[in-house]
Coordinates of C-alpha atoms (C1' of nucleotides) in Angstrom, one line a residue:
Chain A
M683 CA 11.5 20.4 -11.5
A684 CA 12.9 16.6 -11.8
R685 CA 10.9 14.0 -14.0
I686 CA 9.4 11.6 -12.8
L687 CA 8.6 7.3 -14.0
I688 CA 6.3 6.4 -12.4
T689 CA 4.7 2.5 -12.6
S690 CA 2.4 0.4 -10.6
A691 CA 2.3 -3.5 -10.9
I692 CA -0.2 -4.3 -13.9
P693 CA -3.0 -5.9 -12.7
Y694 CA -4.2 -9.1 -14.0
I695 CA -7.1 -9.8 -16.6
N696 CA -9.1 -12.9 -15.3
G697 CA -11.4 -10.7 -12.9
I698 CA -12.6 -7.3 -11.4
K699 CA -9.7 -7.1 -8.7
H700 CA -10.3 -6.9 -5.1
L701 CA -9.6 -3.8 -2.2
G702 CA -6.2 -5.8 -1.3
N703 CA -4.8 -5.3 -4.9
L704 CA -6.2 -1.6 -4.9
V705 CA -4.0 -0.6 -2.2
G706 CA -0.8 -2.4 -2.6
S707 CA 0.1 -0.8 -5.8
Q708 CA -2.4 1.0 -8.3
L709 CA -3.5 3.1 -5.3
P710 CA -0.4 4.3 -4.0
A711 CA 0.9 5.1 -6.8
D712 CA -1.7 7.5 -7.7
L713 CA -1.3 9.5 -4.3
Y714 CA 2.4 9.5 -4.9
A715 CA 1.9 10.7 -8.8
R716 CA -0.8 13.3 -7.9
Y717 CA 1.8 14.7 -5.4
M718 CA 4.9 15.0 -7.5
R719 CA 2.0 17.0 -10.1
A720 CA 0.7 18.8 -7.7
R721 CA 4.5 19.6 -6.4
G722 CA 5.1 20.9 -10.1
H723 CA 7.2 17.5 -11.7
E724 CA 6.8 16.2 -14.8
V725 CA 5.4 12.9 -13.9
M726 CA 4.6 9.8 -16.4
F727 CA 2.6 7.7 -14.7
I728 CA 1.4 4.4 -16.6
C729 CA -0.2 0.9 -16.1
A730 CA -1.5 -1.2 -17.9
T731 CA -3.7 -4.8 -17.4
D732 CA -1.7 -8.2 -17.6
E733 CA -3.5 -10.0 -20.5
H734 CA -0.9 -13.3 -21.0
G735 CA -1.1 -16.3 -20.0
T736 CA -3.7 -19.7 -18.6
P737 CA -5.6 -18.2 -16.1
A738 CA -6.8 -16.0 -18.7
E739 CA -7.3 -18.8 -21.6
L740 CA -9.6 -20.5 -18.7
A741 CA -11.6 -17.3 -17.8
A742 CA -12.1 -16.5 -21.0
K743 CA -13.4 -20.4 -21.7
K744 CA -15.5 -19.8 -18.6
A745 CA -17.0 -16.7 -19.9
G746 CA -17.9 -19.0 -23.1
K747 CA -16.0 -16.0 -25.2
P748 CA -12.8 -16.2 -27.8
V749 CA -9.6 -15.0 -25.3
A750 CA -9.0 -11.8 -27.2
E751 CA -12.1 -10.7 -27.2
F752 CA -12.7 -11.8 -22.8
C753 CA -9.1 -9.8 -22.1
A754 CA -10.9 -6.7 -24.1
E755 CA -13.7 -6.3 -22.5
M756 CA -12.1 -7.5 -19.1
H757 CA -9.7 -4.3 -20.0
E758 CA -12.4 -1.6 -20.3
V759 CA -13.9 -3.0 -17.0
Q760 CA -11.1 -2.9 -15.5
A761 CA -9.9 1.0 -16.9
K762 CA -13.5 1.8 -16.3
I763 CA -13.1 1.0 -12.6
G764 CA -9.6 2.0 -12.3
A765 CA -11.3 6.0 -13.3
G766 CA -13.8 5.2 -10.9
F767 CA -10.8 5.3 -8.1
G768 CA -9.5 8.2 -9.8
L769 CA -6.6 6.3 -10.5
S770 CA -4.6 9.7 -12.4
F771 CA -2.6 7.5 -15.1
D772 CA -1.2 9.2 -18.2
H773 CA -1.8 5.4 -20.1
F774 CA -3.9 2.4 -19.1
G775 CA -2.1 0.3 -21.8
R776 CA -2.8 -3.6 -22.3
S777 CA 0.1 -6.2 -22.1
S778 CA -1.6 -7.6 -25.6
S779 CA -0.8 -4.5 -27.7
P780 CA 1.9 -4.6 -30.7
Q781 CA 4.5 -2.7 -29.2
N782 CA 4.2 -4.6 -26.4
H783 CA 4.8 -8.1 -28.7
A784 CA 7.3 -6.4 -30.8
L785 CA 9.5 -5.6 -27.7
T786 CA 9.2 -8.8 -25.7
Q787 CA 10.2 -10.2 -29.0
A788 CA 13.3 -7.3 -29.3
F789 CA 14.2 -8.2 -25.5
A790 CA 14.7 -12.0 -26.6
G791 CA 16.5 -11.5 -29.4
R792 CA 19.0 -9.2 -27.2
L793 CA 19.2 -11.5 -24.8
A794 CA 20.2 -14.5 -27.3
D795 CA 22.4 -12.6 -29.0
E796 CA 24.3 -11.9 -25.8
G797 CA 24.3 -15.6 -24.6
L798 CA 21.5 -15.4 -22.1
I799 CA 19.1 -17.6 -23.5
E800 CA 19.3 -21.5 -23.5
E801 CA 17.1 -23.8 -25.3
V802 CA 16.0 -26.8 -23.2
S803 CA 13.9 -30.0 -23.8
E804 CA 11.4 -31.3 -21.1
S805 CA 8.9 -33.0 -20.4
Q806 CA 5.3 -32.0 -20.3
V807 CA 2.2 -33.3 -20.2
Y808 CA 0.1 -33.1 -22.9
S809 CA -4.2 -33.3 -23.1
N810 CA -5.3 -34.0 -26.5
A811 CA -8.8 -33.5 -25.4
D812 CA -8.0 -29.5 -24.4
G813 CA -5.3 -29.8 -26.8
R814 CA -2.9 -27.8 -25.1
F815 CA 0.2 -29.1 -22.7
L816 CA -1.4 -28.9 -18.8
P817 CA 1.1 -27.1 -16.3
D818 CA 1.5 -28.7 -13.4
R819 CA -1.5 -27.2 -11.4
Y820 CA -3.6 -27.9 -14.4
I821 CA -3.5 -32.1 -13.4
E822 CA -5.8 -33.3 -11.1
G823 CA -5.9 -37.2 -10.1
T824 CA -5.9 -39.3 -6.5
C825 CA -3.1 -38.3 -4.4
P826 CA -0.6 -41.4 -4.1
N827 CA -0.1 -40.9 -0.2
C828 CA -3.3 -39.5 1.1
G829 CA -5.5 -40.7 -1.1
Y830 CA -7.6 -37.1 -1.6
D831 CA -8.7 -37.4 -4.8
K832 CA -8.7 -34.0 -6.1
A833 CA -4.9 -33.2 -5.0
R834 CA -2.9 -31.6 -8.1
G835 CA -0.1 -32.1 -9.8
D836 CA 2.3 -30.1 -8.2
Q837 CA 0.8 -30.6 -4.6
C838 CA -1.6 -32.6 -3.3
E839 CA -3.3 -29.8 -0.9
N840 CA -4.7 -32.4 1.6
C841 CA -1.6 -33.7 3.2
T842 CA 1.2 -30.9 1.2
K843 CA 3.3 -33.0 -0.2
Q844 CA 5.3 -31.8 -3.1
L845 CA 3.7 -34.0 -6.4
D846 CA 4.8 -34.4 -9.6
P847 CA 2.3 -34.9 -12.3
T848 CA 3.1 -38.3 -13.0
D849 CA 2.8 -39.2 -9.6
L850 CA -1.0 -38.9 -9.5
I851 CA -3.3 -41.7 -9.9
E852 CA -5.6 -41.7 -12.3
P853 CA -4.7 -38.6 -13.7
R854 CA -6.6 -36.0 -15.8
S855 CA -6.7 -32.5 -16.9
A856 CA -8.3 -30.2 -14.5
I857 CA -9.6 -28.1 -17.5
S858 CA -11.8 -30.7 -19.2
G859 CA -11.8 -33.5 -16.8
S860 CA -10.2 -35.5 -19.1
T861 CA -8.2 -38.9 -18.7
D862 CA -6.6 -38.7 -23.0
L863 CA -3.2 -37.5 -21.3
E864 CA 0.3 -38.5 -22.5
V865 CA 3.9 -37.2 -21.4
R866 CA 5.8 -35.2 -24.6
D867 CA 8.7 -33.4 -25.2
T868 CA 9.2 -30.2 -25.3
K869 CA 11.3 -27.6 -26.2
H870 CA 11.8 -23.7 -24.0
L871 CA 13.5 -21.1 -23.5
Y872 CA 15.3 -20.1 -20.4
L873 CA 16.9 -17.1 -19.1
K874 CA 20.3 -17.5 -17.9
Q875 CA 19.6 -15.3 -14.8
S876 CA 22.4 -17.0 -13.2
Q877 CA 24.7 -15.7 -14.5
L878 CA 23.8 -12.3 -14.3
K879 CA 23.7 -12.7 -10.4
D880 CA 26.4 -11.2 -8.7
K881 CA 25.8 -8.1 -11.1
L882 CA 22.6 -7.7 -10.1
S883 CA 23.3 -8.6 -6.4
A884 CA 25.6 -5.8 -6.4
W885 CA 22.8 -3.8 -7.8
I886 CA 20.4 -4.8 -4.8
D887 CA 23.2 -4.1 -2.1
S888 CA 23.4 -0.5 -3.4
K889 CA 19.6 0.0 -2.7
T890 CA 20.7 1.0 0.8
D891 CA 17.1 2.9 1.1
W892 CA 14.6 0.8 0.0
P893 CA 12.2 -1.2 2.1
V894 CA 13.5 -3.9 3.8
L895 CA 10.3 -5.6 2.4
T896 CA 12.1 -5.3 -1.0
T897 CA 15.5 -6.4 -0.2
S898 CA 14.9 -8.8 1.8
I899 CA 12.7 -10.9 -0.8
A900 CA 15.3 -10.5 -3.6
K901 CA 18.3 -11.1 -1.4
K902 CA 16.4 -14.5 -0.6
W903 CA 15.8 -15.9 -3.7
L904 CA 19.4 -14.7 -5.0
H905 CA 21.4 -16.4 -2.4
D906 CA 18.9 -19.3 -1.3
G907 CA 19.8 -22.8 -1.5
D908 CA 21.7 -22.5 -4.7
G909 CA 21.0 -19.3 -5.7
L910 CA 19.1 -17.5 -8.5
Q911 CA 17.8 -19.9 -10.4
D912 CA 17.6 -19.4 -14.8
R913 CA 13.8 -19.4 -15.5
G914 CA 12.1 -20.4 -18.1
I915 CA 10.8 -17.8 -20.3
T916 CA 8.8 -20.0 -22.7
R917 CA 4.7 -21.6 -22.8
D918 CA 3.5 -24.0 -24.8
L919 CA -0.1 -21.9 -25.5
D920 CA -2.0 -20.2 -28.1
W921 CA -2.4 -17.3 -26.3
G922 CA 0.8 -14.6 -26.1
V923 CA 3.7 -13.2 -26.8
P924 CA 4.8 -15.6 -30.3
V925 CA 8.2 -16.4 -29.4
K926 CA 10.1 -14.9 -32.2
R927 CA 14.1 -13.5 -31.3
G928 CA 13.4 -9.9 -32.4
A929 CA 11.5 -10.0 -35.8
Q930 CA 13.2 -13.0 -37.5
E931 CA 11.4 -16.4 -36.8
W932 CA 12.9 -18.4 -34.0
P933 CA 13.9 -21.8 -35.3
G934 CA 12.4 -24.7 -33.5
M935 CA 9.8 -22.4 -30.8
E936 CA 7.0 -22.1 -33.6
G937 CA 4.3 -22.7 -31.8
K938 CA 4.9 -20.9 -28.4
V939 CA 4.9 -18.1 -26.8
F940 CA 6.7 -16.3 -24.1
Y941 CA 5.9 -16.8 -20.8
V942 CA 3.2 -14.3 -18.9
W943 CA 5.9 -13.2 -16.4
F944 CA 8.6 -11.9 -19.5
D945 CA 6.5 -10.0 -21.2
A946 CA 4.6 -8.6 -18.2
P947 CA 7.3 -5.8 -17.4
I948 CA 8.5 -5.1 -20.4
E949 CA 4.7 -4.0 -20.7
Y950 CA 5.2 -0.7 -18.5
I951 CA 7.8 0.4 -21.7
A952 CA 5.5 -0.8 -24.2
A953 CA 2.3 0.8 -22.8
T954 CA 4.4 4.1 -22.6
H955 CA 5.4 3.7 -26.2
E956 CA 1.2 3.0 -26.8
W957 CA 0.7 6.0 -25.2
A958 CA 3.6 8.1 -27.3
D959 CA 1.4 6.5 -30.2
K960 CA -2.0 7.7 -28.9
T961 CA -0.2 11.7 -28.0
G962 CA 1.9 12.2 -30.1
G963 CA 4.7 11.9 -27.0
D964 CA 8.2 10.9 -26.8
W965 CA 8.7 7.5 -24.7
Q966 CA 12.5 7.0 -25.6
R967 CA 13.3 10.5 -23.5
W968 CA 11.4 8.1 -20.4
W969 CA 13.4 4.9 -21.3
R970 CA 16.2 5.0 -23.3
T971 CA 19.2 6.5 -20.7
D972 CA 21.0 7.8 -24.3
K973 CA 17.5 9.0 -25.4
G974 CA 17.2 11.7 -22.8
A975 CA 16.1 9.6 -19.9
E976 CA 19.3 10.2 -17.8
D977 CA 17.8 12.8 -15.7
V978 CA 14.6 10.6 -14.9
K979 CA 13.5 9.1 -11.1
Y980 CA 11.6 5.9 -12.2
V981 CA 9.7 4.4 -9.5
Q982 CA 7.4 1.1 -9.2
F983 CA 4.5 0.2 -6.6
M984 CA 4.1 -3.7 -5.6
G985 CA 2.7 -6.1 -3.7
K986 CA 5.5 -8.2 -2.2
D987 CA 4.2 -11.7 -4.5
N988 CA 5.4 -9.3 -7.4
V989 CA 8.9 -7.9 -5.9
P990 CA 11.1 -11.1 -7.1
F991 CA 10.1 -10.7 -10.7
H992 CA 10.7 -6.6 -9.9
T993 CA 14.1 -7.1 -8.3
L994 CA 15.6 -9.7 -10.1
S995 CA 13.8 -11.2 -13.2
F996 CA 12.9 -7.9 -15.1
P997 CA 16.0 -6.4 -14.5
A998 CA 18.1 -9.4 -15.3
T999 CA 15.8 -8.6 -18.9
I1000 CA 17.3 -4.9 -18.8
M1001 CA 20.8 -5.6 -18.4
G1002 CA 20.9 -8.6 -19.7
S1003 CA 20.0 -6.7 -22.6
N1004 CA 23.5 -4.3 -22.7
E1005 CA 21.4 -1.9 -24.1
P1006 CA 21.1 1.5 -22.5
W1007 CA 17.5 1.3 -21.2
K1008 CA 16.3 2.9 -18.1
L1009 CA 16.4 0.9 -14.1
V1010 CA 14.2 1.2 -11.5
D1011 CA 15.1 3.7 -9.3
Y1012 CA 13.2 2.9 -6.1
I1013 CA 10.7 -0.5 -5.2
K1014 CA 7.9 0.6 -2.7
S1015 CA 6.6 -2.8 -1.8
F1016 CA 3.8 -3.6 0.4
N1017 CA 2.3 -6.4 2.6
Y1018 CA -1.5 -7.8 2.3
L1019 CA -4.4 -6.5 3.1
N1020 CA -6.7 -9.0 5.2
Y1021 CA -10.3 -9.0 5.4
D1022 CA -12.2 -10.2 8.3
G1023 CA -9.1 -12.6 9.9
G1024 CA -8.2 -14.4 6.5
Q1025 CA -6.8 -13.2 2.8
F1026 CA -9.1 -11.2 0.1
S1027 CA -9.0 -13.8 -3.0
T1028 CA -9.8 -13.0 -5.8
S1029 CA -10.0 -17.0 -7.0
Q1030 CA -12.4 -17.4 -4.0
G1031 CA -14.3 -14.1 -4.8
R1032 CA -13.6 -13.6 -0.7
G1033 CA -13.4 -9.6 0.2
I1034 CA -15.1 -6.6 -1.4
F1035 CA -14.5 -6.4 -4.8
Q1036 CA -13.6 -2.9 -6.6
D1037 CA -16.9 -2.3 -8.3
Q1038 CA -19.0 -3.4 -5.0
A1039 CA -16.9 -0.7 -3.1
L1040 CA -17.7 1.9 -5.5
D1041 CA -20.7 0.6 -5.7
I1042 CA -21.7 1.8 -2.0
L1043 CA -19.6 4.5 -1.2
P1044 CA -17.7 7.1 -3.0
A1045 CA -14.3 6.7 -3.8
D1046 CA -12.6 8.9 -1.8
Y1047 CA -13.6 7.2 1.3
W1048 CA -11.7 3.9 -0.1
R1049 CA -9.0 5.9 -0.9
W1050 CA -8.3 7.5 2.4
W1051 CA -9.0 4.5 4.8
L1052 CA -6.9 2.3 2.3
L1053 CA -4.0 4.3 2.4
S1054 CA -4.6 6.4 6.0
H1055 CA -3.8 1.7 6.9
A1056 CA -1.5 0.8 3.7
P1057 CA 0.2 -2.5 5.0
E1058 CA 3.4 -0.9 4.4
N1059 CA 5.5 -2.8 7.4
S1060 CA 2.7 -5.7 7.9
D1061 CA -0.2 -7.7 6.6
A1062 CA -3.2 -4.9 7.8
E1063 CA -6.7 -5.6 8.8
F1064 CA -9.9 -4.7 6.9
T1065 CA -13.0 -4.8 9.4
W1066 CA -16.0 -2.9 9.2
E1067 CA -15.7 -1.3 12.4
A1068 CA -12.6 0.1 11.7
F1069 CA -13.9 1.4 8.6
Q1070 CA -16.5 3.1 9.8
T1071 CA -15.1 4.6 12.7
D1072 CA -12.6 6.0 10.3
A1073 CA -13.6 7.3 7.7
N1074 CA -16.3 8.9 9.7
K1075 CA -13.7 10.7 11.9
D1076 CA -11.3 11.8 10.0
L1077 CA -13.4 12.7 6.6
A1078 CA -16.6 13.5 8.5
D1079 CA -16.1 15.5 11.7
V1080 CA -12.7 16.3 11.7
L1081 CA -12.4 17.6 7.4
G1082 CA -15.7 17.6 5.9
N1083 CA -17.3 19.6 9.5
F1084 CA -14.3 22.0 9.6
V1085 CA -15.4 22.9 5.8
S1086 CA -19.2 23.0 7.2
R1087 CA -18.8 25.0 10.4
V1088 CA -16.5 28.2 8.9
T1089 CA -18.7 28.2 5.6
K1090 CA -22.1 28.1 7.5
F1091 CA -20.8 30.7 10.3
C1092 CA -19.6 33.1 8.0
R1093 CA -22.9 32.8 5.9
S1094 CA -24.5 32.9 8.8
K1095 CA -22.8 36.3 10.3
F1096 CA -21.7 37.8 6.9
S1097 CA -22.4 37.0 3.8
E1098 CA -20.9 34.2 1.1
A1099 CA -18.2 36.6 0.5
L1100 CA -14.9 36.5 2.4
P1101 CA -15.0 39.3 5.1
A1102 CA -13.0 42.3 5.3
G1103 CA -11.0 44.1 7.9
G1104 CA -8.9 43.1 11.2
A1105 CA -5.6 41.9 11.4
Y1106 CA -3.5 38.5 12.1
G1107 CA -2.4 38.4 16.0
D1108 CA -0.6 36.4 18.2
A1109 CA -2.8 32.9 17.5
E1110 CA -2.1 33.4 13.9
T1111 CA 1.5 33.8 14.0
R1112 CA 1.6 31.1 16.1
L1113 CA -0.6 28.9 14.1
I1114 CA 0.9 29.6 11.0
A1115 CA 4.4 28.8 12.0
D1116 CA 2.5 25.0 13.9
L1117 CA 1.2 24.5 10.3
T1118 CA 4.3 25.3 8.2
T1119 CA 6.1 22.6 10.3
K1120 CA 3.5 20.6 9.3
I1121 CA 3.3 21.2 5.8
R1122 CA 6.8 20.7 5.5
A1123 CA 6.9 17.6 7.4
Y1124 CA 4.0 15.9 5.3
E1125 CA 5.8 17.1 1.8
A1126 CA 9.0 14.8 3.6
H1127 CA 6.5 12.0 4.0
M1128 CA 5.7 12.3 0.8
A1129 CA 8.6 12.3 -0.8
D1130 CA 9.7 9.5 1.1
K1131 CA 6.8 7.5 0.0
E1132 CA 5.5 6.8 3.6
V1133 CA 2.0 6.7 3.3
R1134 CA 0.8 6.0 6.4
K1135 CA 2.9 8.4 7.7
S1136 CA 1.7 11.1 5.3
A1137 CA -1.8 10.3 5.9
N1138 CA -1.2 10.9 10.0
E1139 CA 0.1 14.1 8.9
L1140 CA -2.6 15.4 7.3
R1141 CA -5.2 14.2 9.2
G1142 CA -2.9 16.3 12.0
I1143 CA -2.8 19.5 9.4
W1144 CA -6.8 19.1 9.6
V1145 CA -7.0 19.1 12.6
A1146 CA -4.7 21.9 14.2
G1147 CA -7.4 24.2 12.0
N1148 CA -10.3 22.9 14.4
E1149 CA -8.1 23.3 17.6
Y1150 CA -7.6 27.2 15.9
L1151 CA -11.4 27.8 15.8
Q1152 CA -12.0 26.2 18.9
A1153 CA -9.5 28.1 20.9
E1154 CA -9.8 31.7 19.0
A1155 CA -14.0 31.3 19.0
P1156 CA -14.9 33.3 16.2
W1157 CA -18.7 32.8 17.5
T1158 CA -17.7 34.8 20.8
V1159 CA -15.4 37.3 19.3
F1160 CA -17.9 38.3 16.9
K1161 CA -20.2 40.0 19.3
T1162 CA -17.7 42.4 20.7
D1163 CA -15.1 42.9 17.1
P1164 CA -16.9 41.8 14.3
E1165 CA -13.5 42.5 12.7
K1166 CA -11.3 40.6 14.6
A1167 CA -13.7 37.9 13.8
A1168 CA -14.0 39.1 10.2
M1169 CA -10.2 38.3 9.8
Q1170 CA -10.6 34.8 11.4
I1171 CA -12.8 33.3 9.7
R1172 CA -10.7 34.7 6.3
L1173 CA -7.9 32.9 7.1
A1174 CA -10.2 29.7 7.8
L1175 CA -11.5 30.4 5.1
N1176 CA -8.4 30.7 2.7
L1177 CA -7.5 27.0 5.2
I1178 CA -10.1 25.6 3.0
R1179 CA -8.4 26.2 -0.1
V1180 CA -5.3 25.0 1.5
Y1181 CA -6.8 21.9 2.9
A1182 CA -8.4 21.2 -1.2
V1183 CA -4.6 21.3 -2.0
L1184 CA -2.7 19.7 0.4
S1185 CA -5.2 17.1 0.4
A1186 CA -5.9 16.0 -3.1
P1187 CA -3.3 13.6 -3.3
F1188 CA -5.7 11.3 -1.1
I1189 CA -8.8 13.0 -1.5
P1190 CA -9.4 14.2 -5.0
D1191 CA -12.6 14.8 -5.9
A1192 CA -12.9 16.2 -2.6
A1193 CA -10.6 18.5 -2.7
A1194 CA -12.1 19.5 -6.2
K1195 CA -15.6 19.9 -4.6
M1196 CA -14.2 22.1 -1.5
L1197 CA -12.0 24.1 -4.6
S1198 CA -15.7 24.7 -5.8
G1199 CA -16.9 25.9 -3.0
M1200 CA -14.6 28.2 -2.7
N1201 CA -14.6 29.3 -6.2
T1202 CA -11.5 29.7 -7.3
L1203 CA -9.1 27.5 -9.4
D1204 CA -6.2 28.5 -7.5
T1205 CA -4.3 24.5 -6.7
S1206 CA -1.1 26.3 -6.1
W1207 CA 1.0 24.7 -3.6
P1208 CA 1.5 26.4 0.0
D1209 CA 4.9 27.0 -0.3
D1210 CA 4.6 30.1 1.8
L1211 CA 1.8 29.4 3.9
D1212 CA 1.4 33.0 4.4
A1213 CA 0.8 33.7 1.3
A1214 CA -1.4 30.9 0.8
L1215 CA -3.7 32.0 3.6
A1216 CA -4.0 35.5 1.4
A1217 CA -4.8 33.4 -2.2
L1218 CA -8.6 34.4 -1.0
P1219 CA -9.3 38.2 -0.4
A1220 CA -11.6 40.1 1.0
G1221 CA -14.7 40.6 -0.8
H1222 CA -13.9 37.0 -2.5
D1223 CA -17.6 34.8 -3.0
F1224 CA -17.9 31.4 -2.3
T1225 CA -20.6 29.0 -2.0
V1226 CA -21.4 26.8 1.2
P1227 CA -20.6 23.4 -0.5
E1228 CA -23.1 20.4 0.6
V1229 CA -22.2 17.7 3.2
L1230 CA -18.7 16.5 1.8
F1231 CA -18.7 13.8 3.5
A1232 CA -22.2 12.0 5.0
K1233 CA -21.4 9.5 7.7
I1234 CA -21.3 5.7 7.8
T1235 CA -24.3 4.9 9.4
D1236 CA -24.4 1.6 11.9
E1237 CA -27.4 0.3 9.6
H1238 CA -25.1 0.5 6.4
R1239 CA -22.2 -0.9 8.3
E1240 CA -24.3 -4.0 9.1
D1241 CA -25.6 -4.4 5.8
W1242 CA -22.5 -4.4 4.6
A1243 CA -20.6 -6.5 6.6
E1244 CA -23.7 -9.1 5.8
R1245 CA -23.8 -8.3 1.8
F1246 CA -20.3 -9.3 1.7
A1247 CA -19.4 -12.2 4.3
G1248 CA -19.6 -15.1 2.0
T1249 CA -17.9 -15.0 -1.3
R1250 CA -18.8 -14.1 -4.9
D1251 CA -18.3 -16.1 -8.0
Chain B
rG1207 C1' 11.7 -29.2 6.0
rG1208 C1' 14.2 -24.3 4.7
rC1209 C1' 13.9 -19.2 4.7
rG1210 C1' 11.8 -14.4 5.6
rU1211 C1' 8.6 -11.1 8.0
rU1212 C1' 5.8 -10.3 12.5
rA1213 C1' 5.3 -9.6 18.3
rU1214 C1' 4.7 -2.7 22.3
rA1215 C1' -1.9 0.4 25.8
rG1216 C1' -9.0 -2.5 24.9
rC1217 C1' -8.1 -2.3 18.8
rU1218 C1' -5.0 0.0 14.9
rC1219 C1' -0.1 1.1 14.8
rA1220 C1' 5.4 5.0 15.1
rG1221 C1' 9.3 4.4 18.0
rU1222 C1' 16.0 6.7 13.2
rU1223 C1' 22.7 4.7 13.9
rG1224 C1' 21.4 1.0 21.3
rG1225 C1' 21.2 6.9 26.2
rU1226 C1' 16.4 10.6 30.5
rU1227 C1' 10.0 9.3 33.8
rA1228 C1' 7.5 3.8 25.6
rG1229 C1' 4.4 7.7 21.8
rA1230 C1' 0.2 9.2 18.5
rG1231 C1' -5.3 8.0 16.8
rC1232 C1' -9.7 5.3 17.3
rG1233 C1' -11.9 3.0 21.9
rA1234 C1' -13.1 4.7 27.7
rA1235 C1' -14.0 8.3 31.6
rC1236 C1' -14.5 13.4 32.8
rG1237 C1' -14.4 18.9 31.8
rA1238 C1' -15.1 22.9 28.0
rC1239 C1' -17.8 25.0 23.7
rU1240 C1' -22.2 25.8 21.0
rC1241 C1' -19.7 27.9 15.1
rA1242 C1' -20.3 23.3 12.4
rU1243 C1' -22.4 17.0 9.7
rA1244 C1' -24.7 15.2 18.2
rA1245 C1' -19.4 17.8 15.2
rU1246 C1' -15.3 19.8 17.7
rC1247 C1' -10.9 20.9 21.5
rG1248 C1' -8.8 20.0 26.2
rU1249 C1' -7.9 16.9 30.4
rU1250 C1' -6.9 12.1 32.6
rA1251 C1' -6.6 6.4 32.8
rG1252 C1' -4.6 2.3 30.3
rG1253 C1' 2.3 -0.6 29.0
rU1254 C1' 6.7 -6.9 33.1
rC1255 C1' 8.1 -3.6 24.6
rC1256 C1' 6.2 -12.5 23.0
rC1257 C1' 9.1 -15.4 27.1
rA1258 C1' 14.0 -16.8 28.9
rG1259 C1' 19.6 -16.1 29.0
rG1260 C1' 23.7 -12.6 27.2
rU1261 C1' 26.8 -8.1 25.6
rU1262 C1' 26.8 -3.6 27.3
rC1263 C1' 27.7 2.1 32.0
rA1264 C1' 22.8 1.8 29.6
rA1265 C1' 18.6 -2.8 25.5
rG1266 C1' 11.9 -2.1 23.1
rU1267 C1' 16.6 -1.2 20.1
rC1268 C1' 22.6 -5.2 19.7
rC1269 C1' 23.7 -11.1 20.2
rC1270 C1' 21.5 -16.2 21.4
rG1271 C1' 17.2 -19.9 22.5
rG1272 C1' 12.5 -20.7 22.6
rU1273 C1' 7.2 -19.6 21.0
rA1274 C1' 2.7 -17.6 18.7
rA1275 C1' 1.1 -15.7 14.1
rC1276 C1' 1.4 -14.8 8.3
rG1277 C1' 3.9 -15.9 3.8
rC1278 C1' 7.1 -17.5 0.2
rC1279 C1' 9.5 -21.6 -1.4
rA1280 C1' 10.7 -26.7 -2.2

RNA sequence: GGCGUUAUAGCUCAGUUGGUUAGAGCGAACGACUCAUAAUCGUUAGGUCCCAGGUUCAAGUCCCGGUAACGCCA
């Protein structure tokens, strides 16, 4: 039995996330966590909300609420939606937790002690009306190049020219619209990542089994141009982790907070601490290699936009601390899911959002489609036509109908109990050999975190059951040899339990219904399929379950396609 | 402007270190079956592997140059 630490990139707090966010990190992480638990491994599956930074402050302001209150509410909303999708976190934490404050400050202190923090003075635009410094992109004005009147301080979206905020004609705050701006000097802390470049580079080079997407992004940042740059880790904001050097004040840094990208990944550790405080568990045996974590295998899941922070910045924090923290062993990254020819977008309200998805269909439909089309090698495209066709075919016709035809046949020809009699022949031996091969392949793909391939193999396992029934035709056999038909259908009913166990990581709710219908709590993995197909003995009662997956009709599809064609607020 | 990823059947995608007639699912056509959610199973058709060069006994796979889509950075 292994010990597996799994983290999913932590979703930002400023609103409800769309399906692209789900398939890019949380869902595949959950698939892996559920699978590893099913195989008997000890799993710690951690996620959280990422709550600091300017966008959170602005979203709170828009909602007319204090930012702490807003974050607390949105955290609950996201937790509820996550539960709705069956995300089986051991803990869903908050980056604003006291545990994360303490840990973030401790890391900063350690890095300073190691000589990896530099204080840098810089000039930034301050808005008197807003009472705050403004990040470049929150300053608007007229572009000196093309005259576009909504150019941002970092770039003009109209002519794409790169700008400095001071280039803008009539600059104003994008938050309040105020033109009462001035340039002020302010001091910030920089993490000297450049000093760790060689160490990070050697570490990345040693990860030959990582997805190309992960290592190519990391190498690009390491070697492009002047190489890995030092990074500012503080901001002039109110909402965040106050800058401290461990438990001590940090002279000159009063009133500043750590940059959200510094404290967010540390929340993986802090969230485990939160879990420990809640449950009485031991978090350090997951994170400190001097306190029991040396045999932990740590796997991270994330979208490609998060890769630089997880391959470089966070490891720089860990390595730079010179303390025995657990480093990630494998980073599984994903491309984007597109919607209707363009990107899903939280800020533009484009696409299907997680709450809406759960409103129209049970989680398993989404889990299955999104996972079986996970954007592993390139961006993937969501279309309603594909979603309808694939979900109906795989879930309703192949799996759902298998359960239905087997249970109903047994009920009508025998009873709602596994019938006795008969013995395996060649067909059964062949089926068991075939399924065993497929199950071993499925296990290998799941262990490799090859999401699409796993889904494809699982589908093949479902199909094999239908092939067997079609070839052996128990409904015909029954007329001349009821005992043989009894054997066939007893095997098929046992197959439903096996399917439930194998499918649970993808479609946990349907799997639970299948087990409930089979009237069993036996979720043991079919290491030995021959034995597993005898788990439910002759005479064991079952009930015909309700339709597992109702079909998505053309009317539904057209209605939804229209409903989600525009944008939402 | 720099860099990265991608480009394979109508659609969505597989194709390990270069090695026989390039694969799967969906969709299509035809057939079988009638237990089942008009479900299932089988057969067949469909590809100048983006274009142009090169290396090699052998290239979808490696190299060079283009083109296109998407993304990242400045």
